[in-house]
PDB file of C-alpha atoms and ligand atoms in Angstrom:
ATOM      1  CA  MET A 824       0.040   0.073  -0.340  1.00 74.00           C
ATOM      2  CA  ILE A 825       1.217   3.137  -1.292  1.00 88.00           C
ATOM      3  CA  VAL A 826      -1.190   5.853   0.759  1.00 90.00           C
ATOM      4  CA  THR A 827      -2.097   5.326   4.207  1.00 92.00           C
ATOM      5  CA  PRO A 828      -4.939   3.188   5.299  1.00 92.00           C
ATOM      6  CA  ALA A 829      -7.173   6.063   5.609  1.00 95.00           C
ATOM      7  CA  VAL A 830      -6.682   7.536   2.395  1.00 94.00           C
ATOM      8  CA  ARG A 831      -7.231   4.314   0.484  1.00 92.00           C
ATOM      9  CA  ASP A 832     -10.709   3.535   2.585  1.00 94.00           C
ATOM     10  CA  TYR A 833     -11.742   7.078   1.546  1.00 95.00           C
ATOM     11  CA  LEU A 834     -10.628   6.531  -2.104  1.00 94.00           C
ATOM     12  CA  ASP A 835     -12.529   3.250  -2.448  1.00 92.00           C
ATOM     13  CA  ALA A 836     -15.676   4.295  -0.654  1.00 95.00           C
ATOM     14  CA  THR A 837     -16.040   7.578  -2.958  1.00 95.00           C
ATOM     15  CA  ARG A 838     -15.423   6.183  -6.086  1.00 93.00           C
ATOM     16  CA  PRO A 839     -18.370   5.401  -7.778  1.00 92.00           C
ATOM     17  CA  ALA A 840     -19.099   1.666  -8.455  1.00 93.00           C
ATOM     18  CA  ALA A 841     -17.930  -0.388 -10.548  1.00 94.00           C
ATOM     19  CA  ASP A 842     -20.570  -1.497 -13.764  1.00 96.00           C
ATOM     20  CA  PRO A 843     -21.744  -4.846 -13.648  1.00 97.00           C
ATOM     21  CA  LEU A 844     -19.224  -6.167 -16.705  1.00 98.00           C
ATOM     22  CA  LEU A 845     -16.530  -4.499 -14.856  1.00 97.00           C
ATOM     23  CA  ALA A 846     -17.188  -5.934 -11.614  1.00 97.00           C
ATOM     24  CA  GLU A 847     -17.472  -9.275 -12.937  1.00 98.00           C
ATOM     25  CA  MET A 848     -13.814  -8.596 -15.152  1.00 98.00           C
ATOM     26  CA  GLN A 849     -12.336  -7.690 -11.686  1.00 96.00           C
ATOM     27  CA  ALA A 850     -13.833 -10.855 -10.223  1.00 97.00           C
ATOM     28  CA  HIS A 851     -12.462 -13.061 -12.376  1.00 98.00           C
ATOM     29  CA  GLY A 852      -8.977 -11.591 -11.870  1.00 97.00           C
ATOM     30  CA  ALA A 853      -9.308 -11.825  -8.212  1.00 96.00           C
ATOM     31  CA  ARG A 854     -10.339 -15.497  -8.358  1.00 97.00           C
ATOM     32  CA  GLU A 855      -7.723 -16.760 -10.300  1.00 97.00           C
ATOM     33  CA  ARG A 856      -5.042 -14.635  -9.454  1.00 96.00           C
ATOM     34  CA  ILE A 857      -4.359 -12.609 -12.922  1.00 97.00           C
ATOM     35  CA  PRO A 858      -2.652  -9.261 -11.691  1.00 95.00           C
ATOM     36  CA  ILE A 859      -5.008  -6.927 -13.511  1.00 96.00           C
ATOM     37  CA  LEU A 860      -5.187  -3.251 -12.752  1.00 95.00           C
ATOM     38  CA  ASP A 861      -6.055  -1.423  -9.629  1.00 93.00           C
ATOM     39  CA  ALA A 862      -9.868   0.368  -9.487  1.00 94.00           C
ATOM     40  CA  GLN A 863      -8.380   3.764  -8.861  1.00 94.00           C
ATOM     41  CA  SER A 864      -5.485   3.249 -11.586  1.00 96.00           C
ATOM     42  CA  GLY A 865      -7.986   2.220 -14.050  1.00 97.00           C
ATOM     43  CA  ALA A 866     -10.070   5.162 -13.563  1.00 96.00           C
ATOM     44  CA  LEU A 867      -7.063   7.048 -13.679  1.00 97.00           C
ATOM     45  CA  LEU A 868      -6.706   6.269 -17.247  1.00 98.00           C
ATOM     46  CA  HIS A 869      -9.789   6.342 -18.174  1.00 97.00           C
ATOM     47  CA  VAL A 870      -9.928  10.080 -17.286  1.00 97.00           C
ATOM     48  CA  LEU A 871      -6.587  10.500 -18.776  1.00 98.00           C
ATOM     49  CA  ALA A 872      -7.325   9.473 -22.261  1.00 98.00           C
ATOM     50  CA  HIS A 873     -10.351  11.259 -22.290  1.00 97.00           C
ATOM     51  CA  ALA A 874      -8.620  14.782 -21.379  1.00 97.00           C
ATOM     52  CA  ILE A 875      -6.149  14.406 -24.441  1.00 97.00           C
ATOM     53  CA  GLY A 876      -8.770  13.454 -26.396  1.00 97.00           C
ATOM     54  CA  ALA A 877      -7.391  10.018 -27.097  1.00 98.00           C
ATOM     55  CA  ARG A 878      -8.084   8.401 -30.133  1.00 98.00           C
ATOM     56  CA  ARG A 879      -5.579   5.868 -31.220  1.00 98.00           C
ATOM     57  CA  ILE A 880      -4.085   3.892 -27.507  1.00 98.00           C
ATOM     58  CA  VAL A 881      -1.526   1.196 -27.707  1.00 98.00           C
ATOM     59  CA  GLU A 882      -1.337  -1.395 -24.631  1.00 98.00           C
ATOM     60  CA  VAL A 883       1.540  -3.726 -23.789  1.00 98.00           C
ATOM     61  CA  GLY A 884      -0.258  -6.735 -21.245  1.00 98.00           C
ATOM     62  CA  THR A 885      -3.984  -7.144 -21.967  1.00 98.00           C
ATOM     63  CA  ALA A 886      -4.593 -10.078 -19.578  1.00 98.00           C
ATOM     64  CA  ILE A 887      -8.344 -10.431 -19.587  1.00 98.00           C
ATOM     65  CA  GLY A 888      -9.156  -6.872 -20.164  1.00 98.00           C
ATOM     66  CA  VAL A 889      -9.382  -4.679 -17.540  1.00 98.00           C
ATOM     67  CA  SER A 890      -7.366  -2.133 -18.365  1.00 98.00           C
ATOM     68  CA  THR A 891      -8.484  -2.427 -21.939  1.00 98.00           C
ATOM     69  CA  LEU A 892     -12.094  -1.791 -20.900  1.00 98.00           C
ATOM     70  CA  GLN A 893     -11.217   1.210 -19.572  1.00 98.00           C
ATOM     71  CA  LEU A 894      -9.364   2.869 -22.161  1.00 98.00           C
ATOM     72  CA  ALA A 895     -11.600   1.863 -25.121  1.00 98.00           C
ATOM     73  CA  ARG A 896     -14.580   3.365 -23.192  1.00 97.00           C
ATOM     74  CA  ALA A 897     -12.657   6.695 -23.455  1.00 97.00           C
ATOM     75  CA  LEU A 898     -12.117   6.616 -27.551  1.00 98.00           C
ATOM     76  CA  PRO A 899     -14.802   8.110 -30.112  1.00 96.00           C
ATOM     77  CA  ALA A 900     -16.633   5.413 -31.512  1.00 94.00           C
ATOM     78  CA  ASP A 901     -13.957   5.736 -34.924  1.00 96.00           C
ATOM     79  CA  GLY A 902     -11.129   5.457 -32.193  1.00 98.00           C
ATOM     80  CA  GLU A 903      -8.445   2.636 -32.072  1.00 98.00           C
ATOM     81  CA  LEU A 904      -7.244   0.399 -29.320  1.00 98.00           C
ATOM     82  CA  VAL A 905      -4.185  -2.075 -30.375  1.00 98.00           C
ATOM     83  CA  SER A 906      -3.214  -4.806 -27.452  1.00 98.00           C
ATOM     84  CA  TYR A 907      -0.456  -7.173 -26.953  1.00 98.00           C
ATOM     85  CA  GLU A 908      -1.048 -10.317 -25.081  1.00 98.00           C
ATOM     86  CA  ILE A 909       0.963 -13.792 -25.108  1.00 98.00           C
ATOM     87  CA  ASP A 910      -1.237 -16.148 -22.918  1.00 98.00           C
ATOM     88  CA  PRO A 911      -4.111 -17.410 -25.212  1.00 98.00           C
ATOM     89  CA  GLY A 912      -6.584 -17.891 -22.333  1.00 98.00           C
ATOM     90  CA  ARG A 913      -6.710 -14.601 -21.034  1.00 98.00           C
ATOM     91  CA  HIS A 914      -6.217 -13.054 -24.792  1.00 98.00           C
ATOM     92  CA  ALA A 915      -9.617 -15.145 -25.499  1.00 98.00           C
ATOM     93  CA  ALA A 916     -11.302 -14.009 -22.038  1.00 98.00           C
ATOM     94  CA  ALA A 917     -10.562 -10.360 -23.139  1.00 98.00           C
ATOM     95  CA  GLN A 918     -12.059 -10.633 -26.642  1.00 98.00           C
ATOM     96  CA  ALA A 919     -15.387 -12.239 -25.303  1.00 97.00           C
ATOM     97  CA  TYR A 920     -15.596  -9.370 -22.445  1.00 98.00           C
ATOM     98  CA  LEU A 921     -14.749  -6.288 -24.901  1.00 98.00           C
ATOM     99  CA  GLU A 922     -17.278  -7.473 -27.418  1.00 97.00           C
ATOM    100  CA  ARG A 923     -19.770  -7.848 -24.927  1.00 97.00           C
ATOM    101  CA  ASP A 924     -19.382  -4.405 -24.370  1.00 96.00           C
ATOM    102  CA  GLY A 925     -20.138  -3.448 -27.296  1.00 95.00           C
ATOM    103  CA  LEU A 926     -16.073  -2.341 -28.382  1.00 95.00           C
ATOM    104  CA  GLY A 927     -15.124  -5.149 -30.508  1.00 91.00           C
ATOM    105  CA  ALA A 928     -14.751  -2.571 -33.610  1.00 93.00           C
ATOM    106  CA  ARG A 929     -12.610  -0.352 -31.399  1.00 95.00           C
ATOM    107  CA  VAL A 930     -10.125  -2.991 -30.458  1.00 98.00           C
ATOM    108  CA  ASP A 931      -7.901  -4.515 -31.928  1.00 98.00           C
ATOM    109  CA  LEU A 932      -6.474  -7.400 -29.608  1.00 98.00           C
ATOM    110  CA  ARG A 933      -3.434  -9.115 -30.867  1.00 98.00           C
ATOM    111  CA  LEU A 934      -1.846 -12.648 -29.482  1.00 98.00           C
ATOM    112  CA  GLN A 935       1.483 -11.924 -29.869  1.00 98.00           C
ATOM    113  CA  ASP A 936       4.562 -10.463 -28.065  1.00 98.00           C
ATOM    114  CA  ALA A 937       4.806  -7.045 -27.464  1.00 98.00           C
ATOM    115  CA  ARG A 938       8.325  -6.362 -28.451  1.00 98.00           C
ATOM    116  CA  ALA A 939       7.985  -7.996 -31.805  1.00 98.00           C
ATOM    117  CA  GLY A 940       4.203  -6.278 -32.523  1.00 98.00           C
ATOM    118  CA  LEU A 941       5.414  -2.681 -31.424  1.00 98.00           C
ATOM    119  CA  ALA A 942       8.370  -3.296 -33.670  1.00 98.00           C
ATOM    120  CA  GLU A 943       6.277  -3.058 -36.811  1.00 97.00           C
ATOM    121  CA  LEU A 944       3.146  -1.008 -35.686  1.00 98.00           C
ATOM    122  CA  ASP A 945       2.924   2.176 -37.466  1.00 97.00           C
ATOM    123  CA  GLY A 946       2.289   5.607 -35.267  1.00 94.00           C
ATOM    124  CA  PRO A 947       1.522   7.943 -34.419  1.00 98.00           C
ATOM    125  CA  PHE A 948      -0.472   7.041 -31.159  1.00 98.00           C
ATOM    126  CA  ASP A 949      -2.138   9.539 -28.490  1.00 98.00           C
ATOM    127  CA  LEU A 950      -1.449   6.967 -25.387  1.00 98.00           C
ATOM    128  CA  ALA A 951       0.641   3.923 -24.648  1.00 98.00           C
ATOM    129  CA  PHE A 952      -0.037   1.792 -21.234  1.00 98.00           C
ATOM    130  CA  LEU A 953       2.831  -0.264 -19.974  1.00 98.00           C
ATOM    131  CA  ASP A 954       1.816  -3.343 -18.093  1.00 98.00           C
ATOM    132  CA  GLY A 955       3.508  -6.417 -19.237  1.00 98.00           C
ATOM    133  CA  VAL A 956       6.694  -8.346 -17.892  1.00 96.00           C
ATOM    134  CA  LYS A 957       8.093  -5.523 -15.579  1.00 94.00           C
ATOM    135  CA  ALA A 958      11.965  -6.545 -16.815  1.00 95.00           C
ATOM    136  CA  GLU A 959      10.813  -5.754 -20.355  1.00 98.00           C
ATOM    137  CA  TYR A 960       9.739  -2.144 -19.396  1.00 98.00           C
ATOM    138  CA  GLU A 961      12.884  -0.397 -20.899  1.00 97.00           C
ATOM    139  CA  GLU A 962      12.321  -2.554 -24.319  1.00 98.00           C
ATOM    140  CA  TYR A 963       8.803  -1.822 -24.297  1.00 98.00           C
ATOM    141  CA  LEU A 964       9.657   2.095 -23.747  1.00 98.00           C
ATOM    142  CA  ASP A 965      12.016   2.043 -26.179  1.00 98.00           C
ATOM    143  CA  LEU A 966       9.497   0.926 -28.673  1.00 98.00           C
ATOM    144  CA  VAL A 967       6.796   2.842 -27.723  1.00 98.00           C
ATOM    145  CA  VAL A 968       8.262   6.476 -27.679  1.00 98.00           C
ATOM    146  CA  PRO A 969       8.555   6.720 -31.377  1.00 98.00           C
ATOM    147  CA  LEU A 970       5.097   6.021 -31.725  1.00 98.00           C
ATOM    148  CA  LEU A 971       3.662   8.596 -29.878  1.00 98.00           C
ATOM    149  CA  ARG A 972       2.882  12.081 -31.481  1.00 98.00           C
ATOM    150  CA  PRO A 973       4.263  15.115 -29.581  1.00 97.00           C
ATOM    151  CA  GLY A 974       1.692  15.462 -26.655  1.00 97.00           C
ATOM    152  CA  GLY A 975       1.274  11.883 -26.518  1.00 98.00           C
ATOM    153  CA  LEU A 976       1.458  10.174 -22.987  1.00 98.00           C
ATOM    154  CA  VAL A 977       2.816   6.911 -21.723  1.00 98.00           C
ATOM    155  CA  ALA A 978       1.426   5.523 -18.567  1.00 98.00           C
ATOM    156  CA  VAL A 979       3.146   2.801 -16.840  1.00 98.00           C
ATOM    157  CA  ASP A 980       2.263   0.524 -13.950  1.00 98.00           C
ATOM    158  CA  ASN A 981       3.442  -0.946 -11.300  1.00 97.00           C
ATOM    159  CA  VAL A 982       6.474   1.242 -10.555  1.00 97.00           C
ATOM    160  CA  LEU A 983       6.403   1.702  -7.071  1.00 97.00           C
ATOM    161  CA  MET A 984       5.786  -2.016  -6.397  1.00 95.00           C
ATOM    162  CA  SER A 985       3.573  -2.102  -3.131  1.00 93.00           C
ATOM    163  CA  GLY A 986       6.429   0.847  -2.171  1.00 94.00           C
ATOM    164  CA  THR A 987       9.455  -1.559  -2.261  1.00 95.00           C
ATOM    165  CA  VAL A 988      10.788   0.829  -4.662  1.00 95.00           C
ATOM    166  CA  ALA A 989      10.575   3.432  -2.313  1.00 94.00           C
ATOM    167  CA  GLU A 990      12.153   1.241   0.600  1.00 93.00           C
ATOM    168  CA  ASN A 991      14.518  -0.715  -1.598  1.00 95.00           C
ATOM    169  CA  ARG A 992      13.370  -3.534   0.228  1.00 94.00           C
ATOM    170  CA  SER A 993      11.869  -6.922  -0.954  1.00 94.00           C
ATOM    171  CA  ASP A 994       8.301  -7.712   0.697  1.00 93.00           C
ATOM    172  CA  GLY A 995       8.684 -11.309  -0.230  1.00 92.00           C
ATOM    173  CA  HIS A 996       6.231 -10.693  -3.527  1.00 92.00           C
ATOM    174  CA  TRP A 997       8.520  -7.773  -5.400  1.00 94.00           C
ATOM    175  CA  THR A 998      11.921  -9.586  -5.467  1.00 95.00           C
ATOM    176  CA  ASP A 999      15.239  -7.548  -5.186  1.00 95.00           C
ATOM    177  CA  GLU A1000      15.795  -7.978  -8.770  1.00 96.00           C
ATOM    178  CA  GLN A1001      12.799  -6.606  -9.580  1.00 96.00           C
ATOM    179  CA  ILE A1002      12.827  -3.530  -7.050  1.00 97.00           C
ATOM    180  CA  ALA A1003      16.485  -2.962  -8.762  1.00 97.00           C
ATOM    181  CA  THR A1004      15.344  -2.730 -12.113  1.00 97.00           C
ATOM    182  CA  ALA A1005      12.067  -0.813 -11.455  1.00 97.00           C
ATOM    183  CA  ARG A1006      14.352   1.734  -9.937  1.00 98.00           C
ATOM    184  CA  ALA A1007      16.810   1.727 -12.649  1.00 97.00           C
ATOM    185  CA  PHE A1008      13.550   1.810 -15.222  1.00 98.00           C
ATOM    186  CA  ASN A1009      12.131   5.052 -13.216  1.00 98.00           C
ATOM    187  CA  GLU A1010      15.533   6.629 -13.423  1.00 98.00           C
ATOM    188  CA  ARG A1011      15.691   6.582 -16.869  1.00 97.00           C
ATOM    189  CA  LEU A1012      12.076   7.533 -17.412  1.00 98.00           C
ATOM    190  CA  LEU A1013      12.366  10.613 -15.480  1.00 98.00           C
ATOM    191  CA  HIS A1014      15.515  11.927 -17.437  1.00 98.00           C
ATOM    192  CA  HIS A1015      14.399  10.702 -20.336  1.00 98.00           C
ATOM    193  CA  PRO A1016      15.231  13.246 -23.033  1.00 98.00           C
ATOM    194  CA  GLN A1017      11.977  13.212 -25.101  1.00 98.00           C
ATOM    195  CA  LEU A1018       9.974  12.926 -22.278  1.00 98.00           C
ATOM    196  CA  VAL A1019       8.243  15.087 -19.571  1.00 98.00           C
ATOM    197  CA  ALA A1020       7.686  12.603 -16.608  1.00 98.00           C
ATOM    198  CA  THR A1021       6.446  11.847 -13.184  1.00 98.00           C
ATOM    199  CA  ILE A1022       5.405   9.068 -10.938  1.00 98.00           C
ATOM    200  CA  ALA A1023       1.810   9.260  -9.335  1.00 97.00           C
ATOM    201  CA  PRO A1024       1.888   7.708  -6.098  1.00 95.00           C
ATOM    202  CA  VAL A1025      -1.608   5.691  -7.482  1.00 95.00           C
ATOM    203  CA  GLY A1026      -2.553   2.150  -7.117  1.00 94.00           C
ATOM    204  CA  ASP A1027       0.416   0.264  -7.216  1.00 95.00           C
ATOM    205  CA  GLY A1028       2.367   3.936  -8.450  1.00 97.00           C
ATOM    206  CA  ILE A1029       1.704   4.811 -12.183  1.00 98.00           C
ATOM    207  CA  ALA A1030       4.344   6.489 -14.080  1.00 98.00           C
ATOM    208  CA  LEU A1031       3.048   9.347 -16.601  1.00 98.00           C
ATOM    209  CA  ALA A1032       5.016  10.449 -18.988  1.00 98.00           C
ATOM    210  CA  ALA A1033       4.464  13.323 -22.185  1.00 98.00           C
ATOM    211  CA  ARG A1034       6.663  13.357 -25.263  1.00 98.00           C
ATOM    212  CA  ARG A1035       8.096  16.240 -25.908  1.00 97.00           C
TER     213      ARG A1035
HETATM  214  C1  SAM B 533      -0.159  -7.533 -15.488  1.00 68.96           C
HETATM  215  S1  SAM B 533      -0.652  -8.010 -16.342  1.00 68.96           S
HETATM  216  C2  SAM B 533      -1.839  -6.907 -17.391  1.00 68.96           C
HETATM  217  C3  SAM B 533      -2.735  -6.573 -16.726  1.00 68.96           C
HETATM  218  C4  SAM B 533      -3.989  -5.678 -17.753  1.00 68.96           C
HETATM  219  N1  SAM B 533      -3.248  -4.566 -18.121  1.00 68.96           N
HETATM  220  C5  SAM B 533      -4.982  -4.909 -16.694  1.00 68.96           C
HETATM  221  O1  SAM B 533      -4.904  -3.933 -16.421  1.00 68.96           O
HETATM  222  O2  SAM B 533      -5.810  -5.693 -16.640  1.00 68.96           O
HETATM  223  C6  SAM B 533       0.842  -8.423 -17.652  1.00 68.96           C
HETATM  224  C7  SAM B 533       0.358  -9.438 -18.859  1.00 68.96           C
HETATM  225  O3  SAM B 533       1.317  -9.047 -20.058  1.00 68.96           O
HETATM  226  C8  SAM B 533       1.444 -10.572 -20.416  1.00 68.96           C
HETATM  227  N2  SAM B 533       2.736 -10.287 -20.885  1.00 68.96           N
HETATM  228  C9  SAM B 533       3.804 -10.728 -20.402  1.00 68.96           C
HETATM  229  N3  SAM B 533       4.854 -10.339 -21.374  1.00 68.96           N
HETATM  230  C10 SAM B 533       4.313  -9.668 -22.404  1.00 68.96           C
HETATM  231  C11 SAM B 533       4.445  -9.564 -23.777  1.00 68.96           C
HETATM  232  N4  SAM B 533       6.055  -9.579 -23.939  1.00 68.96           N
HETATM  233  N5  SAM B 533       3.902  -9.304 -24.726  1.00 68.96           N
HETATM  234  C12 SAM B 533       2.859  -9.194 -24.639  1.00 68.96           C
HETATM  235  N6  SAM B 533       2.236  -9.501 -23.323  1.00 68.96           N
HETATM  236  C13 SAM B 533       3.030  -9.846 -22.439  1.00 68.96           C
HETATM  237  C14 SAM B 533       1.162 -11.461 -19.493  1.00 68.96           C
HETATM  238  O4  SAM B 533       0.550 -12.621 -19.697  1.00 68.96           O
HETATM  239  C15 SAM B 533       0.034 -10.479 -18.406  1.00 68.96           C
HETATM  240  O5  SAM B 533      -1.148 -11.315 -18.928  1.00 68.96           O
END
């Protein structure tokens, strides 16, 4: 937890309740121990996509589509979201959920390693969301920055890893190696010459960076 319990409770109590489909997806994630986006982070991404008028979004790590749903719902009817996932079962589940929400035409879910997919993707994109394997974040970043329009946003999840990144100490879940990798990644992102960046202590820590 990276905010106080009182703040967390307040945010949970005041956030509008998830609609039935999103609640079903969140329950699916919890039941099968699939790492899905924290509710507060999902709301933040949804607001940001709206705020920048995103029309094209790219995502690394669809899982069962929780973050995909919240991003895609902010798109206009002719908008597009490309999302990569390497697990066939999760990819299929996400496809089914997004079709139930009427978002099938707006989302292009690809069962492919994002590193290969991003390398052949044509920009520009308004927003990129990185949420795959943490050790691969640097590779994703190098591939998405050239795809962003000037002013385009890249959001990266889990950059504080339950607070362990700040404490620089494993909690038994996040390992010392993962923490060291995250600290190096954050340092690089915050000083990236093509980005203006910050870290928001929301959810598990979300880095937000805009292309200069
Ligand atoms: C943290 S989960 C994504 C959660 C999802 N963004 C959400 O909030 O609902 C990470 C996902 O990335 C997938 N993944 C890992 N490496 C990948 C890669 N190189 N390319 C595409 N997907 C990858 C994993 O299979 C996993 O389902």
